XYZ file of C-alpha atoms in Angstrom:
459
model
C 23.542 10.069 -18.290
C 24.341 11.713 -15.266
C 23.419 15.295 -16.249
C 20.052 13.801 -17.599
C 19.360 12.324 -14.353
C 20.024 15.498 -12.506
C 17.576 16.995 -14.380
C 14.771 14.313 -14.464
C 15.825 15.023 -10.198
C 15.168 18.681 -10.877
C 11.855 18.822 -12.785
C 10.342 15.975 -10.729
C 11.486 18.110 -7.039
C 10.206 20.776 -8.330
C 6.849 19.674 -9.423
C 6.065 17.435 -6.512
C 6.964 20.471 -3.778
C 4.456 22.647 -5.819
C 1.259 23.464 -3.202
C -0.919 22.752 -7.220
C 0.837 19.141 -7.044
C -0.298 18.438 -3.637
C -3.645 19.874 -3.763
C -4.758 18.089 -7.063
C -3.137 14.694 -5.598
C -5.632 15.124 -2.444
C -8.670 17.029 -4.313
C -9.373 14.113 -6.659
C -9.807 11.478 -4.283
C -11.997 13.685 -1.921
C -14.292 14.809 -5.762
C -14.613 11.459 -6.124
C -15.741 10.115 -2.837
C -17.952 13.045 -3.568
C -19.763 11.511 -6.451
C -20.201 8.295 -4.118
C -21.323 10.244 -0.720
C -23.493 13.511 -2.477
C -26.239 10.931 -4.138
C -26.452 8.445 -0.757
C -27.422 11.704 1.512
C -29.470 12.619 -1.513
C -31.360 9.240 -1.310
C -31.640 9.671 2.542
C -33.087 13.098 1.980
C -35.449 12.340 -0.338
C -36.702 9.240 1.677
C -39.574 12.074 3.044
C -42.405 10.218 2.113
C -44.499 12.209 -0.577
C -48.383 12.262 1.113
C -51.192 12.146 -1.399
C -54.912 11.383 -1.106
C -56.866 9.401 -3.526
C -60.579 10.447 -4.044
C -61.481 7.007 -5.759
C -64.841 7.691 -7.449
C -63.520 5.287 -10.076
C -63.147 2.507 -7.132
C -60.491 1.845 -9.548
C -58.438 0.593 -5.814
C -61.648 -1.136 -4.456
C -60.704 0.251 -1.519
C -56.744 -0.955 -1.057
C -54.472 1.849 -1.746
C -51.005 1.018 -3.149
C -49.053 0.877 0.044
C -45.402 0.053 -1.045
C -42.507 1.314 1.799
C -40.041 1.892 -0.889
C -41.718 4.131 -2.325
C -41.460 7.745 -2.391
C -45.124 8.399 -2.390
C -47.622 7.217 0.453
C -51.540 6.834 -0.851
C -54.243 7.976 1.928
C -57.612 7.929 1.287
C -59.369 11.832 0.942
C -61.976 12.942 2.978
C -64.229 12.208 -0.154
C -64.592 10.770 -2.940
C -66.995 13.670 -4.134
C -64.363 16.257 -5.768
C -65.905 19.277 -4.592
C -65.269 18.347 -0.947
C -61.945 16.441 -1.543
C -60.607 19.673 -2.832
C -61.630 21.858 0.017
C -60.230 19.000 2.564
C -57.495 18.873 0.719
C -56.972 23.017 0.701
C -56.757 22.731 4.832
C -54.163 19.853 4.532
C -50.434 19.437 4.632
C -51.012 16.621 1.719
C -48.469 17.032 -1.212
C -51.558 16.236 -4.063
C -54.644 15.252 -4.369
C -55.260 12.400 -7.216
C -58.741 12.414 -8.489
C -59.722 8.909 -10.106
C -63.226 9.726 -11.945
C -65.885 7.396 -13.120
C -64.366 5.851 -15.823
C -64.639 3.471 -19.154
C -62.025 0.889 -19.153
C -61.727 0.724 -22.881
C -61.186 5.136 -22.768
C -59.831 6.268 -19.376
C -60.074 9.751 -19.418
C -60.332 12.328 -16.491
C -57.906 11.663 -14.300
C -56.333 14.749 -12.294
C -53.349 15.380 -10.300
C -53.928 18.814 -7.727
C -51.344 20.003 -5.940
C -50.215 23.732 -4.596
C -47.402 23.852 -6.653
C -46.016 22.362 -9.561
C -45.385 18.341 -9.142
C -41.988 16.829 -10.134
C -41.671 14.553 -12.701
C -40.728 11.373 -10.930
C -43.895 11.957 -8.659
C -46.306 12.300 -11.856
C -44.291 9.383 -13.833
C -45.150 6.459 -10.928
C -48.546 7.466 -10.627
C -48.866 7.634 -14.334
C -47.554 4.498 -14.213
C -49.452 2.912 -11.236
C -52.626 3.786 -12.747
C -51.371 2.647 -16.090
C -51.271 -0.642 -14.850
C -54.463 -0.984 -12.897
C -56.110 0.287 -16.531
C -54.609 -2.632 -17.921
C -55.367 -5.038 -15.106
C -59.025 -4.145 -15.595
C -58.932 -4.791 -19.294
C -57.017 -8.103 -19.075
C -59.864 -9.386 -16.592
C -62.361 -8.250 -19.135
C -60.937 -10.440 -21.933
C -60.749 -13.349 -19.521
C -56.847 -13.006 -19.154
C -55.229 -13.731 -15.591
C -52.754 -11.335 -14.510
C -50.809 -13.537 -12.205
C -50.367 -15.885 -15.196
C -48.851 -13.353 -17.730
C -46.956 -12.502 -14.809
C -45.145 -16.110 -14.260
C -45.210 -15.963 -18.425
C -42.501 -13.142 -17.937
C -38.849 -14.477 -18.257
C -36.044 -12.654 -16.381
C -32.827 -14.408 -17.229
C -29.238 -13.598 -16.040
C -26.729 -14.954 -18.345
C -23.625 -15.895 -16.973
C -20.600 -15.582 -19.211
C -18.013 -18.712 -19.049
C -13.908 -18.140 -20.418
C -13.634 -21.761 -21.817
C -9.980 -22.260 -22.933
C -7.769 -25.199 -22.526
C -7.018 -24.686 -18.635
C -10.664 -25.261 -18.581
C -13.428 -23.066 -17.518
C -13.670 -19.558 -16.028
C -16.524 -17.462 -14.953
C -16.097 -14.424 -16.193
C -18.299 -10.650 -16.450
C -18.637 -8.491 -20.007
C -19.418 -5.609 -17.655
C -16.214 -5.863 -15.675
C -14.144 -6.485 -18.225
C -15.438 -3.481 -20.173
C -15.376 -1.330 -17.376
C -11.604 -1.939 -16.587
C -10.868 -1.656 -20.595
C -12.431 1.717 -20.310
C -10.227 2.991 -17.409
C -7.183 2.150 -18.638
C -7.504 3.300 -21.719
C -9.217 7.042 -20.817
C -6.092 6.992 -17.723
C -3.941 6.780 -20.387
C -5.497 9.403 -22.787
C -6.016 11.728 -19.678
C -2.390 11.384 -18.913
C -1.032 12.129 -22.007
C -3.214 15.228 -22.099
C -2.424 16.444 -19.480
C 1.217 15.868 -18.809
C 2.755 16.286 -22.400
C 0.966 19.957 -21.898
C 2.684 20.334 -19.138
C 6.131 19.730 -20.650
C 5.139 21.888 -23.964
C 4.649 24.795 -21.290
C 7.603 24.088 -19.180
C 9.506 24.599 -22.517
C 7.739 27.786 -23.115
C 8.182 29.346 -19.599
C 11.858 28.169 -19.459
C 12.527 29.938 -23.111
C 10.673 32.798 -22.460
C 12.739 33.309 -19.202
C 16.229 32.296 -21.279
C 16.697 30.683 -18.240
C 17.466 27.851 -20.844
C 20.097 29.573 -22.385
C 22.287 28.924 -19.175
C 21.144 25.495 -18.389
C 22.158 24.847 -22.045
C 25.525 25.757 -21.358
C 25.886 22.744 -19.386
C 23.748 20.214 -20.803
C 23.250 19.216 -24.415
C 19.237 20.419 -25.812
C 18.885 16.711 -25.916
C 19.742 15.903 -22.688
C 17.778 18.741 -21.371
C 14.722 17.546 -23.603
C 14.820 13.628 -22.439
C 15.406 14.981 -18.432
C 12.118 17.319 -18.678
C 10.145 14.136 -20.193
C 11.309 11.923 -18.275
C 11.241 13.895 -14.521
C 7.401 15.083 -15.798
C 6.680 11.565 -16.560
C 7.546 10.185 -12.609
C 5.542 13.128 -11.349
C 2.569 12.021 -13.518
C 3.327 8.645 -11.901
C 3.801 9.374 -8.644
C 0.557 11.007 -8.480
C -1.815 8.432 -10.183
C -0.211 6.153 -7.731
C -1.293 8.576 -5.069
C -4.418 8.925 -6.710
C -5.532 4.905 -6.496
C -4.192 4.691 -2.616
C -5.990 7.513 -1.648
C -9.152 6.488 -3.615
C -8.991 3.081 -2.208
C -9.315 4.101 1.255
C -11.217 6.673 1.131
C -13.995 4.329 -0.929
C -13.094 1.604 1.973
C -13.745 4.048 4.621
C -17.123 5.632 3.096
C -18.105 1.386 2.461
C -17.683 1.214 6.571
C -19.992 4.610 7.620
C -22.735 3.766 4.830
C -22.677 0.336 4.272
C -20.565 -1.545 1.353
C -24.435 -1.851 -0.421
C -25.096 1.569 -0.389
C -21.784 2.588 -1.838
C -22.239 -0.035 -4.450
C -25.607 0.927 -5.225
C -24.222 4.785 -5.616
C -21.662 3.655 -7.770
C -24.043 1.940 -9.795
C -26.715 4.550 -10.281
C -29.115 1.996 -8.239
C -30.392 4.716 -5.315
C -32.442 6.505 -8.180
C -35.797 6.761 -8.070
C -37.283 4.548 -10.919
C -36.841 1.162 -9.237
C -39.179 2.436 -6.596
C -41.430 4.222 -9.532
C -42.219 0.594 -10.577
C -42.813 -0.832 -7.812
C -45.241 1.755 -6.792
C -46.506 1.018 -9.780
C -47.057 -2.485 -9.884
C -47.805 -2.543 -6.312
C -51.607 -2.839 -5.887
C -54.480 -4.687 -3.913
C -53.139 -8.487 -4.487
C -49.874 -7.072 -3.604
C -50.547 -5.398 -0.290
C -49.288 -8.641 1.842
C -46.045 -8.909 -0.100
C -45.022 -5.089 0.112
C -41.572 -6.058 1.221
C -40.355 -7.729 -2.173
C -38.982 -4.559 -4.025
C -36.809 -4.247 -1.046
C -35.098 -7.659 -0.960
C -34.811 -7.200 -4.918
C -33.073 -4.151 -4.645
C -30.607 -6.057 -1.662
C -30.287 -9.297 -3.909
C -29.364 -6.711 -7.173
C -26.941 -4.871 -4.856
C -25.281 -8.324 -3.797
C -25.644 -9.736 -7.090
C -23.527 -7.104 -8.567
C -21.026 -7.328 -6.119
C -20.621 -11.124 -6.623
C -20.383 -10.468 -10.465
C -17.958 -8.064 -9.582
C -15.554 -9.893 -7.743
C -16.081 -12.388 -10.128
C -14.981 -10.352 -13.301
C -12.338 -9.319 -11.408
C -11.435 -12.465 -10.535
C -11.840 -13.634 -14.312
C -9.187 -10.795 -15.431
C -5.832 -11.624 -16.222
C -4.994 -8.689 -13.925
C -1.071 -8.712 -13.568
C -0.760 -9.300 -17.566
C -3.338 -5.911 -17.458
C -1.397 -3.886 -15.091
C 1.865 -4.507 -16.449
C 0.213 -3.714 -19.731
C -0.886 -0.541 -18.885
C 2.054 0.374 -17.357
C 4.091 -0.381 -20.173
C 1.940 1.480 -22.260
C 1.079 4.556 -19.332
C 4.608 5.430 -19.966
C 5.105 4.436 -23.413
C 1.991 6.626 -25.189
C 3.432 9.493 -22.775
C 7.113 9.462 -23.872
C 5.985 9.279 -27.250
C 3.712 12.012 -27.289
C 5.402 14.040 -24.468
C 8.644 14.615 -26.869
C 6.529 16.134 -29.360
C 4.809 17.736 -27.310
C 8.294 19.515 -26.003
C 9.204 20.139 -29.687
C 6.332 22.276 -29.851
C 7.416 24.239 -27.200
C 10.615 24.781 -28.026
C 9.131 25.920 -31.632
C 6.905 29.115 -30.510
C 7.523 31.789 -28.122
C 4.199 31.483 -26.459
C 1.704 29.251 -26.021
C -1.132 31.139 -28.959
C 1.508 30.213 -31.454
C 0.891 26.155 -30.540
C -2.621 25.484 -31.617
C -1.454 25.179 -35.630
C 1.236 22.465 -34.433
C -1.393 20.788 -31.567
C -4.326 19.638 -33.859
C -1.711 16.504 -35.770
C -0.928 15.933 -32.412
C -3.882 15.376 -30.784
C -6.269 14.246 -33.332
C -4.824 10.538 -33.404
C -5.707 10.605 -29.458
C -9.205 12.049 -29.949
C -10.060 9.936 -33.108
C -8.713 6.675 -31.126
C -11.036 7.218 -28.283
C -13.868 8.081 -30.131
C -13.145 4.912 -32.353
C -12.140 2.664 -29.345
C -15.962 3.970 -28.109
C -17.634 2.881 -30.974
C -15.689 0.108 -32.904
C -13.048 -1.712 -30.756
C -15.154 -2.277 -27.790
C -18.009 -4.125 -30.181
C -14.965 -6.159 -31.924
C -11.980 -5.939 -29.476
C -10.217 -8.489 -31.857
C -11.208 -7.228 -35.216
C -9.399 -5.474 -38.171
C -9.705 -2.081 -36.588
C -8.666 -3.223 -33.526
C -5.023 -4.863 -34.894
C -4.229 -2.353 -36.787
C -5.225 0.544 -34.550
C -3.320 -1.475 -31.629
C -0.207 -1.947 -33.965
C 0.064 1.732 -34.957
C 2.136 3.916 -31.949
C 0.080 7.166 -32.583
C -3.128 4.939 -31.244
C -1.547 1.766 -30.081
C -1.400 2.795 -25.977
C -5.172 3.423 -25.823
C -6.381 0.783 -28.401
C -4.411 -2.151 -26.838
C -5.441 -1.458 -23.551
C -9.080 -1.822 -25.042
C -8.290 -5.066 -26.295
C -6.426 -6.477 -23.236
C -8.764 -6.544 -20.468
C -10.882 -8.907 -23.053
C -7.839 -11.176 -22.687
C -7.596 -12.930 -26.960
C -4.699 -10.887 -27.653
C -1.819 -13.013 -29.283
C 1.341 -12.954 -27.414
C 3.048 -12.184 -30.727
C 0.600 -9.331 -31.445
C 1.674 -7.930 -27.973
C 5.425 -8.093 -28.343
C 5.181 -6.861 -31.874
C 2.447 -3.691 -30.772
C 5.186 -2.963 -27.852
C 8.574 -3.031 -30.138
C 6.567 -0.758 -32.596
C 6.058 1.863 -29.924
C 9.230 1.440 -28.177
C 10.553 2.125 -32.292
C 7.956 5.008 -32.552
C 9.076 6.887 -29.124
C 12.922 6.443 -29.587
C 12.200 7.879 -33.000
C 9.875 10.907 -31.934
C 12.749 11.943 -29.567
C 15.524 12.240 -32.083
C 12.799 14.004 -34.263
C 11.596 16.121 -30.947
C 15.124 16.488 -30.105
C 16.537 18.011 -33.635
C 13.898 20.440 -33.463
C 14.517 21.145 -29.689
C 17.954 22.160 -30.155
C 17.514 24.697 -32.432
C 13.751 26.269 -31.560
C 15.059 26.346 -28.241
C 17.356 29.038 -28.843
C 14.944 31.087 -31.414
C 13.269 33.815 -30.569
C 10.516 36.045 -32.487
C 10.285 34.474 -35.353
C 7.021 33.080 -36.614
C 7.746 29.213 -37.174
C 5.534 27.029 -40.217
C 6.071 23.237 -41.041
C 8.352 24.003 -43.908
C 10.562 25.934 -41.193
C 10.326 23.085 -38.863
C 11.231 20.231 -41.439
C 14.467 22.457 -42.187
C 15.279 22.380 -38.743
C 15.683 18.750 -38.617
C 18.334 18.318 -40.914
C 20.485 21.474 -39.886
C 23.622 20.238 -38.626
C 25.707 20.993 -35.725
């Protein structure tokens, strides 16, 4: 035990002192306050109002010009509404377009024209599209005798709240937060396992291809050796997602104090894109002139509405039953994979020679994410979903999908954990009678049939 934890001492020194260790463990944090910071400054940039000029020989306006502040485009009326001369005024102007509105029939609304120097994005052209889209249809509901107000109230907008009712009684609770946290843990965990078990498959490689492992193994025992580089790999992988979530935490803390805890919501969300405006540019018109202001205080209440369902899906989640979980299986789905992935390494004498021995590896991973994607998250508690969270090849990534919804059985747990805590102590005594002898052979080209023998030569 000793001379394992010397090495698990070694291989986790060694990795956290590397400048690659440190660098990723600050880089990530600083990508991802990135992704939160890079579309708020876009949003302030793009908050340059867009000037165009409305020749109205339609009178489709009747004189009141959309005039919405949260929009991206502001409407001014053009020196004419005669085309000729609007063109020419428009020609000596700074104006970004020029929207022609001709004479039109309400039942066939054709002629419409956008100029403009250069080509017009596509945002720009969707809301007027759309703005004029609805005035068309404005004009054709007061033709059949239909009040637009009316429909409007007609229009239902409901927010359903979701309610845990058990036998400690009622809990609010949020499908979007729980889904969201069911995702994270279970892509951590396939990320992790990615990514670390190839780091111990290379370790292996470098350290054979050196022979530096043919003193070490006059020491140590290939076992010991194998179980110190999984385990030592596995508290670096550890250490830095810890890293990771500290760092990310204040860093998102700090950005929610310079912009505003709305604004970094609202990024997070995807809720500073344009479209909200689009519609409301849209729907803005001449009855709507006095109220301009309402898109804004949606946008606010949607901004604080989210945050209250967040904190109350969060609140909702059985969240030390989830972390423990997912630490459990963090480290669980990595030891089990991780010693496989060290047999392959100690098979081949460089890394070409692993892709024939990666694809049975990996595939379970792949096919449970996809899967988890498309079946478990519809039906967290269905067939699928036991069987896949019972199985250790695709129990750390399925479970961890079903958790967060918070039916699993206690029994379904304990038995899902003692199956994978089976399924890893058996991987390493496979990984480990191929490690001792592959790590020792050199140059010779290694097949399944070659590997199966290796597991039952003794000594």
């Amino acid at each position: 035990m000793d001379k394992i934890w010397l090495i698990i001492q070694r291989e986790y020194l060694t990795r956290v002192r590397k400048k690659s260790f440190l660098v990723m463990t600050l880089l990530a944090p600083l990508i991802m306050a990135g992704f939160i910071v890079v579309p708020i400054m876009l949003a302030q940039i793009s908050e340059n109002k867009k000037v165009v000029a409305v020749a109205d020989a339609g009178n489709i306006f009747a004189g009141e010009l959309p005039n919405d502040p949260d929009s991206d485009i502001r409407y001014v009326p053009a020196a004419s509404t005669d085309l000729a001369t609007a063109k020419a005024a428009f020609r000596k102007s700074k104006q970004a377009a020029l929207l022609y509105i001709p004479r039109y029939d309400v039942n066939n609304p054709t002629g419409f024209r956008i100029f403009a120097r250069d080509n017009l994005s596509m945002p720009m052209q969707i809301a007027m599209e759309r703005m004029l889209n609805r005035k068309i249809e404005a004009a054709r509901m007061r033709q059949a005798g239909l009040d637009k107000d009316v429909l409007d109230k007609i229009k239902a907008d409901v927010d359903l709240q979701t309610v845990n009712l058990s036998e400690n009684g009622e809990k609010a609770s949020s499908t979007g937060v729980t889904t969201g946290v069911a995702y994270a843990a279970a892509f951590l965990i396939y990320m992790f396992i990615f990514i670390y078990g190839v780091q111990i498959m290379r370790g292996v490689i470098e350290e054979k291809t050196n022979r530096i492992v043919e003193v070490v193994i006059s020491s140590v025992k290939p076992f010991q050796l194998m179980m110190g580089k999984v385990m030592g790999i596995a508290a670096v992988g550890l250490t830095q997602l810890l890293l990771w979530i500290v760092l990310s935490t204040a860093v998102t803390s700090g950005l929610a104090g310079v912009f505003g805890a709305e604004k970094v919501v609202a990024a997070r969300t995807g809720q500073l894109s344009a479209p909200a405006t689009v519609d409301a540019a849209g729907a803005a018109g001449p009855a709507q002139v006095g109220t301009a202001a309402t898109p804004t205080k949606k946008k606010e209440s949607a901004a604080a509405r989210f945050q209250q369902s967040f904190s109350a899906g969060l609140a909702s989640l059985n969240l030390p039953l989830i972390l423990g979980s997912f630490l459990f299986y963090f480290l669980g789905g990595y030891l089990f994979y991780g010693a496989l992935f060290g047999a392959i390494g100690s098979a081949v004498d460089n890394e070409t020679d692993t892709q024939q021995f990666m694809l049975p590896i990996t595939m379970p991973l792949i096919l449970t994410i996809i899967i988890a994607q498309s079946v478990i998250i519809r039906d967290p508690n269905g067939t699928v979903a036991f069987w896949m969270s019972m199985i250790p090849f695709t129990s750390p990534i399925a479970m961890m999908m079903r958790i967060p919804f918070g039916a699993v059985p206690g029994w379904q747990l304990l038995l899902s954990m003692s199956l994978l805590i089976a399924g890893f102590v058996f991987t390493i005594w496979l990984a480990g009678r191929i490690y001792r002898v592959g790590i020792l052979m050199y140059g010779k080209k290694v097949n399944y049939r070659e590997l199966s023998r290796w597991m039952f030569y003794k000594g």
